[in-house]
CSV table of N, CA and C in Angstrom, one decimal:
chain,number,residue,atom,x,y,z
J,1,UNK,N,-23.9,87.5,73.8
J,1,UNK,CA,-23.5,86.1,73.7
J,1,UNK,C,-24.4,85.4,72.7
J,2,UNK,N,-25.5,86.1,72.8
J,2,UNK,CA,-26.5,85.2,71.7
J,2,UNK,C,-25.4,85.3,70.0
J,3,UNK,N,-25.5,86.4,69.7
J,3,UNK,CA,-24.8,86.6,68.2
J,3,UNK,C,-23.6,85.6,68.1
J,4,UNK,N,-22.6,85.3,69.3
J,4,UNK,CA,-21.6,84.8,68.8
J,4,UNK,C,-21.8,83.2,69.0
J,5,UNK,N,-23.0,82.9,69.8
J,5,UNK,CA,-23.7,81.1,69.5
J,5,UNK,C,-24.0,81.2,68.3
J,6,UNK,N,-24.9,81.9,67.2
J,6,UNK,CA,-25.9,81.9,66.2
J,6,UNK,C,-24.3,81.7,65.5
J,7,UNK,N,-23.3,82.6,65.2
J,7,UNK,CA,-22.1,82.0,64.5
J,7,UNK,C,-21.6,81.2,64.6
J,8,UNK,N,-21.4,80.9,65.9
J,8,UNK,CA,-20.9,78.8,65.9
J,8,UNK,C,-21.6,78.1,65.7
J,9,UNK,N,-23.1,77.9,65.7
J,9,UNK,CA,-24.1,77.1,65.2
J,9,UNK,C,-24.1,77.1,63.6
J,10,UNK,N,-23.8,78.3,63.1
J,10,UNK,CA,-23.7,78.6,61.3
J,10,UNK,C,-22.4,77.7,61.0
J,11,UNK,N,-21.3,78.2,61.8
J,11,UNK,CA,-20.2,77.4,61.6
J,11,UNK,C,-20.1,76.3,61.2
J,12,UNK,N,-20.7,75.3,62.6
J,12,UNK,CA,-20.2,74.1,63.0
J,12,UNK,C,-21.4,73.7,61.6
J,13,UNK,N,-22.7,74.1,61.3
J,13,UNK,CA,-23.7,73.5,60.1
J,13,UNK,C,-23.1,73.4,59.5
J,14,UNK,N,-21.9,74.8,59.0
J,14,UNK,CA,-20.9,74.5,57.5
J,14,UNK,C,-20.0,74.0,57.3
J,15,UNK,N,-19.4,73.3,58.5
J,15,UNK,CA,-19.1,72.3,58.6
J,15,UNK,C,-19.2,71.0,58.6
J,16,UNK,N,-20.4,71.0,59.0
J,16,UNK,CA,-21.0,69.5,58.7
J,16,UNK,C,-21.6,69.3,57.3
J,17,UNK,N,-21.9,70.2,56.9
J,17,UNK,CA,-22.6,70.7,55.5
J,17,UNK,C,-21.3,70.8,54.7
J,18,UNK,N,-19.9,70.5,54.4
J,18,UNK,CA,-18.9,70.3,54.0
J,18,UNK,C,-18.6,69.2,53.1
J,19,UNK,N,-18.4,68.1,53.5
J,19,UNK,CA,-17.8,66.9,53.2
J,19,UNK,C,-18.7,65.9,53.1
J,20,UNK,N,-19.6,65.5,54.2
J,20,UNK,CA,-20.7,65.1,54.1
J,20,UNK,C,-22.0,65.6,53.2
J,21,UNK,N,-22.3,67.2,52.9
J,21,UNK,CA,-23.0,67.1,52.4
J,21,UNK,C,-22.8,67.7,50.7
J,22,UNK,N,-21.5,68.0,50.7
J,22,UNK,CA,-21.0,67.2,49.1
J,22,UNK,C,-21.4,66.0,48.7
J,23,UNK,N,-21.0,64.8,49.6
J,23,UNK,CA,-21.4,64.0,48.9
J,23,UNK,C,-22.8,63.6,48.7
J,24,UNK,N,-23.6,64.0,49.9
J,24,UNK,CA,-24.6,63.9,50.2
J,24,UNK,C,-25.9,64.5,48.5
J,25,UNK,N,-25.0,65.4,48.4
J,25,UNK,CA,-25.2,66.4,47.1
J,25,UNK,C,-25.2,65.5,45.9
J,26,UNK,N,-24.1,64.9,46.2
J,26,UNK,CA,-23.3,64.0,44.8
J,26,UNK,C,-23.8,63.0,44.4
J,27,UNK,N,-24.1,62.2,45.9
J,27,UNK,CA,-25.2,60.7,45.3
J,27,UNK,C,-26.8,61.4,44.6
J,28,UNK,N,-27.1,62.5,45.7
J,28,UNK,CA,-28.6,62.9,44.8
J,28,UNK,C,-28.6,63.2,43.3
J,29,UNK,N,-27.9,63.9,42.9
J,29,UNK,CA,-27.6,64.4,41.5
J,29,UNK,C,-27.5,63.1,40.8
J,30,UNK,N,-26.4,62.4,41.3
J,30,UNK,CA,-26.1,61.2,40.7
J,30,UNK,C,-27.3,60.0,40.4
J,31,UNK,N,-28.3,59.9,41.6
J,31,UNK,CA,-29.3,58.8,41.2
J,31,UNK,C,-30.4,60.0,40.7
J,32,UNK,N,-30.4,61.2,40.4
J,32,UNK,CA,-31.5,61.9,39.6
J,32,UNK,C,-30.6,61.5,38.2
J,33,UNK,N,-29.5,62.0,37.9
J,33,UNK,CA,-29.1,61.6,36.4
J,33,UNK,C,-29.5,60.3,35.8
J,34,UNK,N,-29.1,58.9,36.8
J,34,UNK,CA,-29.3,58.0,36.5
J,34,UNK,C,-31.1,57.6,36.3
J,35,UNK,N,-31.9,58.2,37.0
J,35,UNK,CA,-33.2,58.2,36.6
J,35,UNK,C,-33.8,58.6,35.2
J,36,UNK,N,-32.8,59.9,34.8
J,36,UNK,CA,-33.0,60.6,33.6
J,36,UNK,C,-32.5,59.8,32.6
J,37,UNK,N,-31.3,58.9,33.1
J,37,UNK,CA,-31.2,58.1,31.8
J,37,UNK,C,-31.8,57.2,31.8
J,38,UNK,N,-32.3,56.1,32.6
J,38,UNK,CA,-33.1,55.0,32.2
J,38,UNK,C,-34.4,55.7,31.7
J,39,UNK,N,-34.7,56.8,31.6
J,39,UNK,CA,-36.1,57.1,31.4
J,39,UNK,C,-36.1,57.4,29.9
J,40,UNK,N,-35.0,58.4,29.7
J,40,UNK,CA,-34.7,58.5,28.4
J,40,UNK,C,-34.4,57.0,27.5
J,41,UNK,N,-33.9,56.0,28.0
J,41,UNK,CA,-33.7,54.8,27.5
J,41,UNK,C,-34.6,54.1,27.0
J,42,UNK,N,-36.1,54.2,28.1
J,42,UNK,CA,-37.0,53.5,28.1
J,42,UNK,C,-37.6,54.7,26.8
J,43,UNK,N,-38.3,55.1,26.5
J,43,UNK,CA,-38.3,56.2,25.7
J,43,UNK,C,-37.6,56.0,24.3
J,44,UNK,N,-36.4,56.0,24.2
J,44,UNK,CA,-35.9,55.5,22.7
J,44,UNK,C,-36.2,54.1,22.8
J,45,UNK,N,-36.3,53.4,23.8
J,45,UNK,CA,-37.2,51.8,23.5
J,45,UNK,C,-38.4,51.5,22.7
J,46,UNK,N,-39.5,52.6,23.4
J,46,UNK,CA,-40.7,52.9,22.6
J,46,UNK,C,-40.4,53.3,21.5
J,47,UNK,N,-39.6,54.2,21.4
J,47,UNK,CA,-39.5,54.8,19.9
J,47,UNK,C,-39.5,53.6,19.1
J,48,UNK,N,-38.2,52.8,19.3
J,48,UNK,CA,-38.0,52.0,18.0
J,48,UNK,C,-38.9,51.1,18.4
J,49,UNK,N,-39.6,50.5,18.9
J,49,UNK,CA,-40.4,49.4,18.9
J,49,UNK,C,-41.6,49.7,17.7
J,50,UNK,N,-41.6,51.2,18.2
J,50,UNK,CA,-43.1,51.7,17.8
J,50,UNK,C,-42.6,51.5,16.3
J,51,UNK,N,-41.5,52.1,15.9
J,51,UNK,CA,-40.9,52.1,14.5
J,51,UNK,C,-41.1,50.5,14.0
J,52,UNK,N,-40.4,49.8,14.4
J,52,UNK,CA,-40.1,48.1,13.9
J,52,UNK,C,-42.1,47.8,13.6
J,53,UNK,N,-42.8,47.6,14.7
J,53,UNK,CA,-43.9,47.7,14.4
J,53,UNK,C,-44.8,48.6,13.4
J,54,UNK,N,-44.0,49.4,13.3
J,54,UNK,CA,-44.7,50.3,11.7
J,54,UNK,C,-43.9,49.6,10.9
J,55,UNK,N,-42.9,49.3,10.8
J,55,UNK,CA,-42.6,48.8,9.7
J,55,UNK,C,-43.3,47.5,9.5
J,56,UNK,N,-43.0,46.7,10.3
J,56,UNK,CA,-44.4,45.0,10.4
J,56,UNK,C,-45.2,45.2,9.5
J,57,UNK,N,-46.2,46.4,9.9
J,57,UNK,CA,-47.2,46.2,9.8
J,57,UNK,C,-47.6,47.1,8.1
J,58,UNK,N,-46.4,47.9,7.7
J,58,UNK,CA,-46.6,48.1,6.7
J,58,UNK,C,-46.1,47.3,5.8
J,59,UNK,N,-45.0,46.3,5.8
J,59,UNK,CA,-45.0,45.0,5.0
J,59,UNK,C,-45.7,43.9,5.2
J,60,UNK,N,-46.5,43.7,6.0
J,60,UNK,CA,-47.6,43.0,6.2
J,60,UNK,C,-48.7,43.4,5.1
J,61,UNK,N,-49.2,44.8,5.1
J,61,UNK,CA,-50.0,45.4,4.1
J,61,UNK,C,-49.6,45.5,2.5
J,62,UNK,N,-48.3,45.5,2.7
J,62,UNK,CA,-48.1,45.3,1.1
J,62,UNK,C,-48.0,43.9,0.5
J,63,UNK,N,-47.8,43.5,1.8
J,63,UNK,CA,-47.7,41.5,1.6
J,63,UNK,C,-49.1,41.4,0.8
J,64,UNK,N,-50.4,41.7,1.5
J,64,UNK,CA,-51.6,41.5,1.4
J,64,UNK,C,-51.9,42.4,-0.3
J,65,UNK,N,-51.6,43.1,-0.1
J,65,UNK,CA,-52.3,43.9,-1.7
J,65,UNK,C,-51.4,43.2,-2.7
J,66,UNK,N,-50.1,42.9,-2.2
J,66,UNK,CA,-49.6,42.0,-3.4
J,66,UNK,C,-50.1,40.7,-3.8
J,67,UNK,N,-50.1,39.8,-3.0
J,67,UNK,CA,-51.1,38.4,-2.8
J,67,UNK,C,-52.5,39.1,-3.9
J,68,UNK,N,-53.2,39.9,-3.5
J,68,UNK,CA,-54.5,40.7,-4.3
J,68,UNK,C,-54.1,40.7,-5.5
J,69,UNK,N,-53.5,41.5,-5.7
J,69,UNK,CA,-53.1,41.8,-7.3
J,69,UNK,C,-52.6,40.5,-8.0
J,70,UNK,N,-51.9,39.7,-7.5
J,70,UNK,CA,-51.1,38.6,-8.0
J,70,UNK,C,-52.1,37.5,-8.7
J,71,UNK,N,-52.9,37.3,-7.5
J,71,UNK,CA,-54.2,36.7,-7.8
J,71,UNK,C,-54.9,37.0,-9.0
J,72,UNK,N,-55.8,38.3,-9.0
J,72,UNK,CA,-56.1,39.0,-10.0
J,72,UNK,C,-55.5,38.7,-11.8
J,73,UNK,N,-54.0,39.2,-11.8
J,73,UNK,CA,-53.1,38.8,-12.6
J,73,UNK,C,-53.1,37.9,-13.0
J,74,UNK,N,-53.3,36.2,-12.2
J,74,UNK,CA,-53.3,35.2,-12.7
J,74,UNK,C,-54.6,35.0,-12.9
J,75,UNK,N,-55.5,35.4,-12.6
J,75,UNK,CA,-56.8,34.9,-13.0
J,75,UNK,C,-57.5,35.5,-14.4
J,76,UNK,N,-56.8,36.6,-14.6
J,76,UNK,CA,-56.7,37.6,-15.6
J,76,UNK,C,-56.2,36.7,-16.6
J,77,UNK,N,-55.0,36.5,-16.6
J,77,UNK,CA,-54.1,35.7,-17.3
J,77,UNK,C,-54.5,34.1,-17.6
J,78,UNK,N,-54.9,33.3,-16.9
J,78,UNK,CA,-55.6,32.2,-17.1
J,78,UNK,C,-56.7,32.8,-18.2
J,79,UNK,N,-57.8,33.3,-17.9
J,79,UNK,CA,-58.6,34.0,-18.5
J,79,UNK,C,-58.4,33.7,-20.5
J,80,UNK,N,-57.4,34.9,-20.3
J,80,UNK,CA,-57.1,35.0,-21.3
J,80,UNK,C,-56.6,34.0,-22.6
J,81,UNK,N,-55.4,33.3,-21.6
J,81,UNK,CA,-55.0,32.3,-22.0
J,81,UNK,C,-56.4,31.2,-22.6
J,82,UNK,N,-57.3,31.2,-21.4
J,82,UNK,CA,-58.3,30.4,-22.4
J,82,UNK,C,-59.0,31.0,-23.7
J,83,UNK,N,-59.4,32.2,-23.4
J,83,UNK,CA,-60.1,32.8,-24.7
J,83,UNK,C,-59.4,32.7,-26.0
J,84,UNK,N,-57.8,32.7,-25.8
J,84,UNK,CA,-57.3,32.9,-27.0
J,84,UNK,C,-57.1,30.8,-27.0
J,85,UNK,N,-57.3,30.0,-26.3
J,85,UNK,CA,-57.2,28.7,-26.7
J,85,UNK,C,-58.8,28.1,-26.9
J,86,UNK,N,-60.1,29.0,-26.7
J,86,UNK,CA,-61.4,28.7,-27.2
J,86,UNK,C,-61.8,27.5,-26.0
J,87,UNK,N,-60.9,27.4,-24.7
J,87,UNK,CA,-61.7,26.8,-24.0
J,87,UNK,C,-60.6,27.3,-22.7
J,88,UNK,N,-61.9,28.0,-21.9
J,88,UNK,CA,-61.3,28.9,-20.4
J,88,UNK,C,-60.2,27.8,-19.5
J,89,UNK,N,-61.3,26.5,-19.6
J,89,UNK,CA,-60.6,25.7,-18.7
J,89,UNK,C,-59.0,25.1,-18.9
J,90,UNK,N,-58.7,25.3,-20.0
J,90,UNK,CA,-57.3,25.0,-20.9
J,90,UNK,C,-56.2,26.3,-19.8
J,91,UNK,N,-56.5,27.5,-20.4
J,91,UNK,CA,-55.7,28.6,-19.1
J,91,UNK,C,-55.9,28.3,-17.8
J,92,UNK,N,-56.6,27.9,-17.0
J,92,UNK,CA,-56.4,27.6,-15.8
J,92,UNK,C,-55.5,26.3,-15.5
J,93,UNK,N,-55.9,25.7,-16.4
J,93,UNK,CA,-54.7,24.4,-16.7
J,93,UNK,C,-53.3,24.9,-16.5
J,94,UNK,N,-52.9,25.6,-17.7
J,94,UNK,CA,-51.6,25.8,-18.3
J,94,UNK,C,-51.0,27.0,-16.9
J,95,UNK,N,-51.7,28.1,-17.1
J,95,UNK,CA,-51.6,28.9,-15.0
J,95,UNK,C,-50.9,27.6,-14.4
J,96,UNK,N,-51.9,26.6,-13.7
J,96,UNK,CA,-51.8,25.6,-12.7
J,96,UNK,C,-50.2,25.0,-13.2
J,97,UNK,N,-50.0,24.2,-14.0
J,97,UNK,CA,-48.5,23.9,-14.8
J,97,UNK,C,-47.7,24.7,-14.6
J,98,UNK,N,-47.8,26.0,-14.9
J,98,UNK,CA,-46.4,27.0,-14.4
J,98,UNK,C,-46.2,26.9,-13.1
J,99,UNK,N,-47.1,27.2,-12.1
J,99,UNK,CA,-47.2,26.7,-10.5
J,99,UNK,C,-46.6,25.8,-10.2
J,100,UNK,N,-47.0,24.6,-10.6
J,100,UNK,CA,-46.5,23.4,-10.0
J,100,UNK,C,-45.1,22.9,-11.2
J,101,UNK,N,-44.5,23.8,-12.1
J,101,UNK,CA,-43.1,23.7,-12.7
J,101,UNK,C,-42.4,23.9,-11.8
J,102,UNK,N,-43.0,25.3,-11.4
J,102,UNK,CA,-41.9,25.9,-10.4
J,102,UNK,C,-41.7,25.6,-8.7
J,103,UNK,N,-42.8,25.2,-8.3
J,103,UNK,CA,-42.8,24.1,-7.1
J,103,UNK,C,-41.9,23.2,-7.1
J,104,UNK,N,-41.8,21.7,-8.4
J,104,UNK,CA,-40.9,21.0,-8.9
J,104,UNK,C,-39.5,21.6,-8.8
J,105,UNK,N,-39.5,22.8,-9.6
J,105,UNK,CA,-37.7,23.1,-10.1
J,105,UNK,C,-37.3,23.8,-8.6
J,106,UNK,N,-38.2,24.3,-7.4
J,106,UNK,CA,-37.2,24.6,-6.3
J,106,UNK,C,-37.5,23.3,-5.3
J,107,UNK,N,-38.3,22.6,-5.5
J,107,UNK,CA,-38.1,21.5,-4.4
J,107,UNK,C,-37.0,20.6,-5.0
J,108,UNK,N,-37.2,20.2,-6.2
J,108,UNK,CA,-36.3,19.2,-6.7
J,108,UNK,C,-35.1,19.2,-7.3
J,109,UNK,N,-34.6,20.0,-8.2
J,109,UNK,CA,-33.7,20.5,-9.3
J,109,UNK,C,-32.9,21.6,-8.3
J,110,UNK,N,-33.5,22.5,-7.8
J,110,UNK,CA,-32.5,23.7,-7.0
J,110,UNK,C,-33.2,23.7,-5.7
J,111,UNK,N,-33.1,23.4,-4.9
J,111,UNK,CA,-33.6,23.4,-4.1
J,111,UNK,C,-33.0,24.8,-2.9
J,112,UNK,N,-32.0,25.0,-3.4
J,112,UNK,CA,-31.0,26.3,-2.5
J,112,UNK,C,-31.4,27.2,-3.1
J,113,UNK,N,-31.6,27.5,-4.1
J,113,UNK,CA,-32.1,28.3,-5.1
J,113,UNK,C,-32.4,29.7,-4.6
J,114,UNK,N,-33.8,29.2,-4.2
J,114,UNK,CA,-34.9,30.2,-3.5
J,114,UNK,C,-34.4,30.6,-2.0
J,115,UNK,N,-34.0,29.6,-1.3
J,115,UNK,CA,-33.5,29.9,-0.2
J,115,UNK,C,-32.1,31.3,-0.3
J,116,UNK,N,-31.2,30.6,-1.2
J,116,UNK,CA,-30.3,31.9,-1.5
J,116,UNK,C,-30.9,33.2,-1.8
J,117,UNK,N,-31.7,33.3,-3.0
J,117,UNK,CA,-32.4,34.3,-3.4
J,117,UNK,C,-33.3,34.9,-2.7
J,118,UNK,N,-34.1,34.6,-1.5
J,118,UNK,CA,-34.5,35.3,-0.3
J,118,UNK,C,-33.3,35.6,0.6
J,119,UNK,N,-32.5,35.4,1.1
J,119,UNK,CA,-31.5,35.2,1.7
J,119,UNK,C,-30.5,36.8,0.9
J,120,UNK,N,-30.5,36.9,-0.2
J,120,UNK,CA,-29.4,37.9,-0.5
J,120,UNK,C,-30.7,39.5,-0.7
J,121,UNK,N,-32.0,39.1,-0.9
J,121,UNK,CA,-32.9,39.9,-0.6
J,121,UNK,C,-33.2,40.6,0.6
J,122,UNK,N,-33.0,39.7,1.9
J,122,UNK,CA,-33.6,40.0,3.0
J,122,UNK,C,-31.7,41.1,3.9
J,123,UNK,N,-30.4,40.5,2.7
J,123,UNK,CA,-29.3,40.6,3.5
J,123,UNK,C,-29.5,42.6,2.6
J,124,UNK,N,-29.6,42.5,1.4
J,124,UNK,CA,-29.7,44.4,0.9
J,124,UNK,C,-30.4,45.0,1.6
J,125,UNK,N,-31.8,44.3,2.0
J,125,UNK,CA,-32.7,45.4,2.9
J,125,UNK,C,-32.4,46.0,3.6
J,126,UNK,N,-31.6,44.8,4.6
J,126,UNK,CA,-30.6,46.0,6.2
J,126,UNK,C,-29.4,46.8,5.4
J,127,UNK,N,-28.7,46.7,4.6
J,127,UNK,CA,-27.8,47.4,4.6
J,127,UNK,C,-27.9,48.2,4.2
């Protein structure tokens, strides 16, 4: 009598272990997938953040060495401009005048100018 309880007891398990534990089966799988995706999600989050912030920070860095050099260039160039006019302070003049022309011609004269022309620079970069 024992052997033929131990097979109704197997039974009646796979039985209940049927329908119920399909599904039972189905939600686990299902909230493990869904774990795997938000994890993977969060994951390509970091990725690109980490990315955007490399990029920041390497046009940040070129911002800066260009400002450097630019500087340089104009101070070079002032320079110059005085030696060949026999008084230094004459090139720092004439430097300062191109500065403040071009101050003038986008505040006053075109004022969209610059705005367009960053504007069609910043729109090629994404594409």
């Amino acid at each position: 009598m024992e052997p033929q309880q131990k097979n109704r007891d197997q039974k009646q398990t796979q039985s209940r272990k049927g329908v119920p534990g399909l599904i039972e089966d189905t939600i686990t799988s299902t909230v493990d997938d869904m774990k795997a995706i938000v994890d993977a999600k969060l994951e390509l989050f970091r990725i690109e953040m980490t990315e955007k912030v490399a990029l920041a920070s390497a046009v940040l860095i070129l911002a800066v060495v260009l400002l450097i050099g630019a500087a340089y260039m104009l101070t070079s160039s002032a320079l110059l401009i005085g030696e060949l006019l026999s008084h230094p302070w004459l090139g720092y003049f004439i430097v300062s005048l191109v500065f403040l022309g071009c101050f003038a011609f986008f505040t006053k004269v075109k004022p969209e100018a610059l705005k367009n022309f960053i504007h069609k620079i910043l729109l090629s970069a994404h594409d």
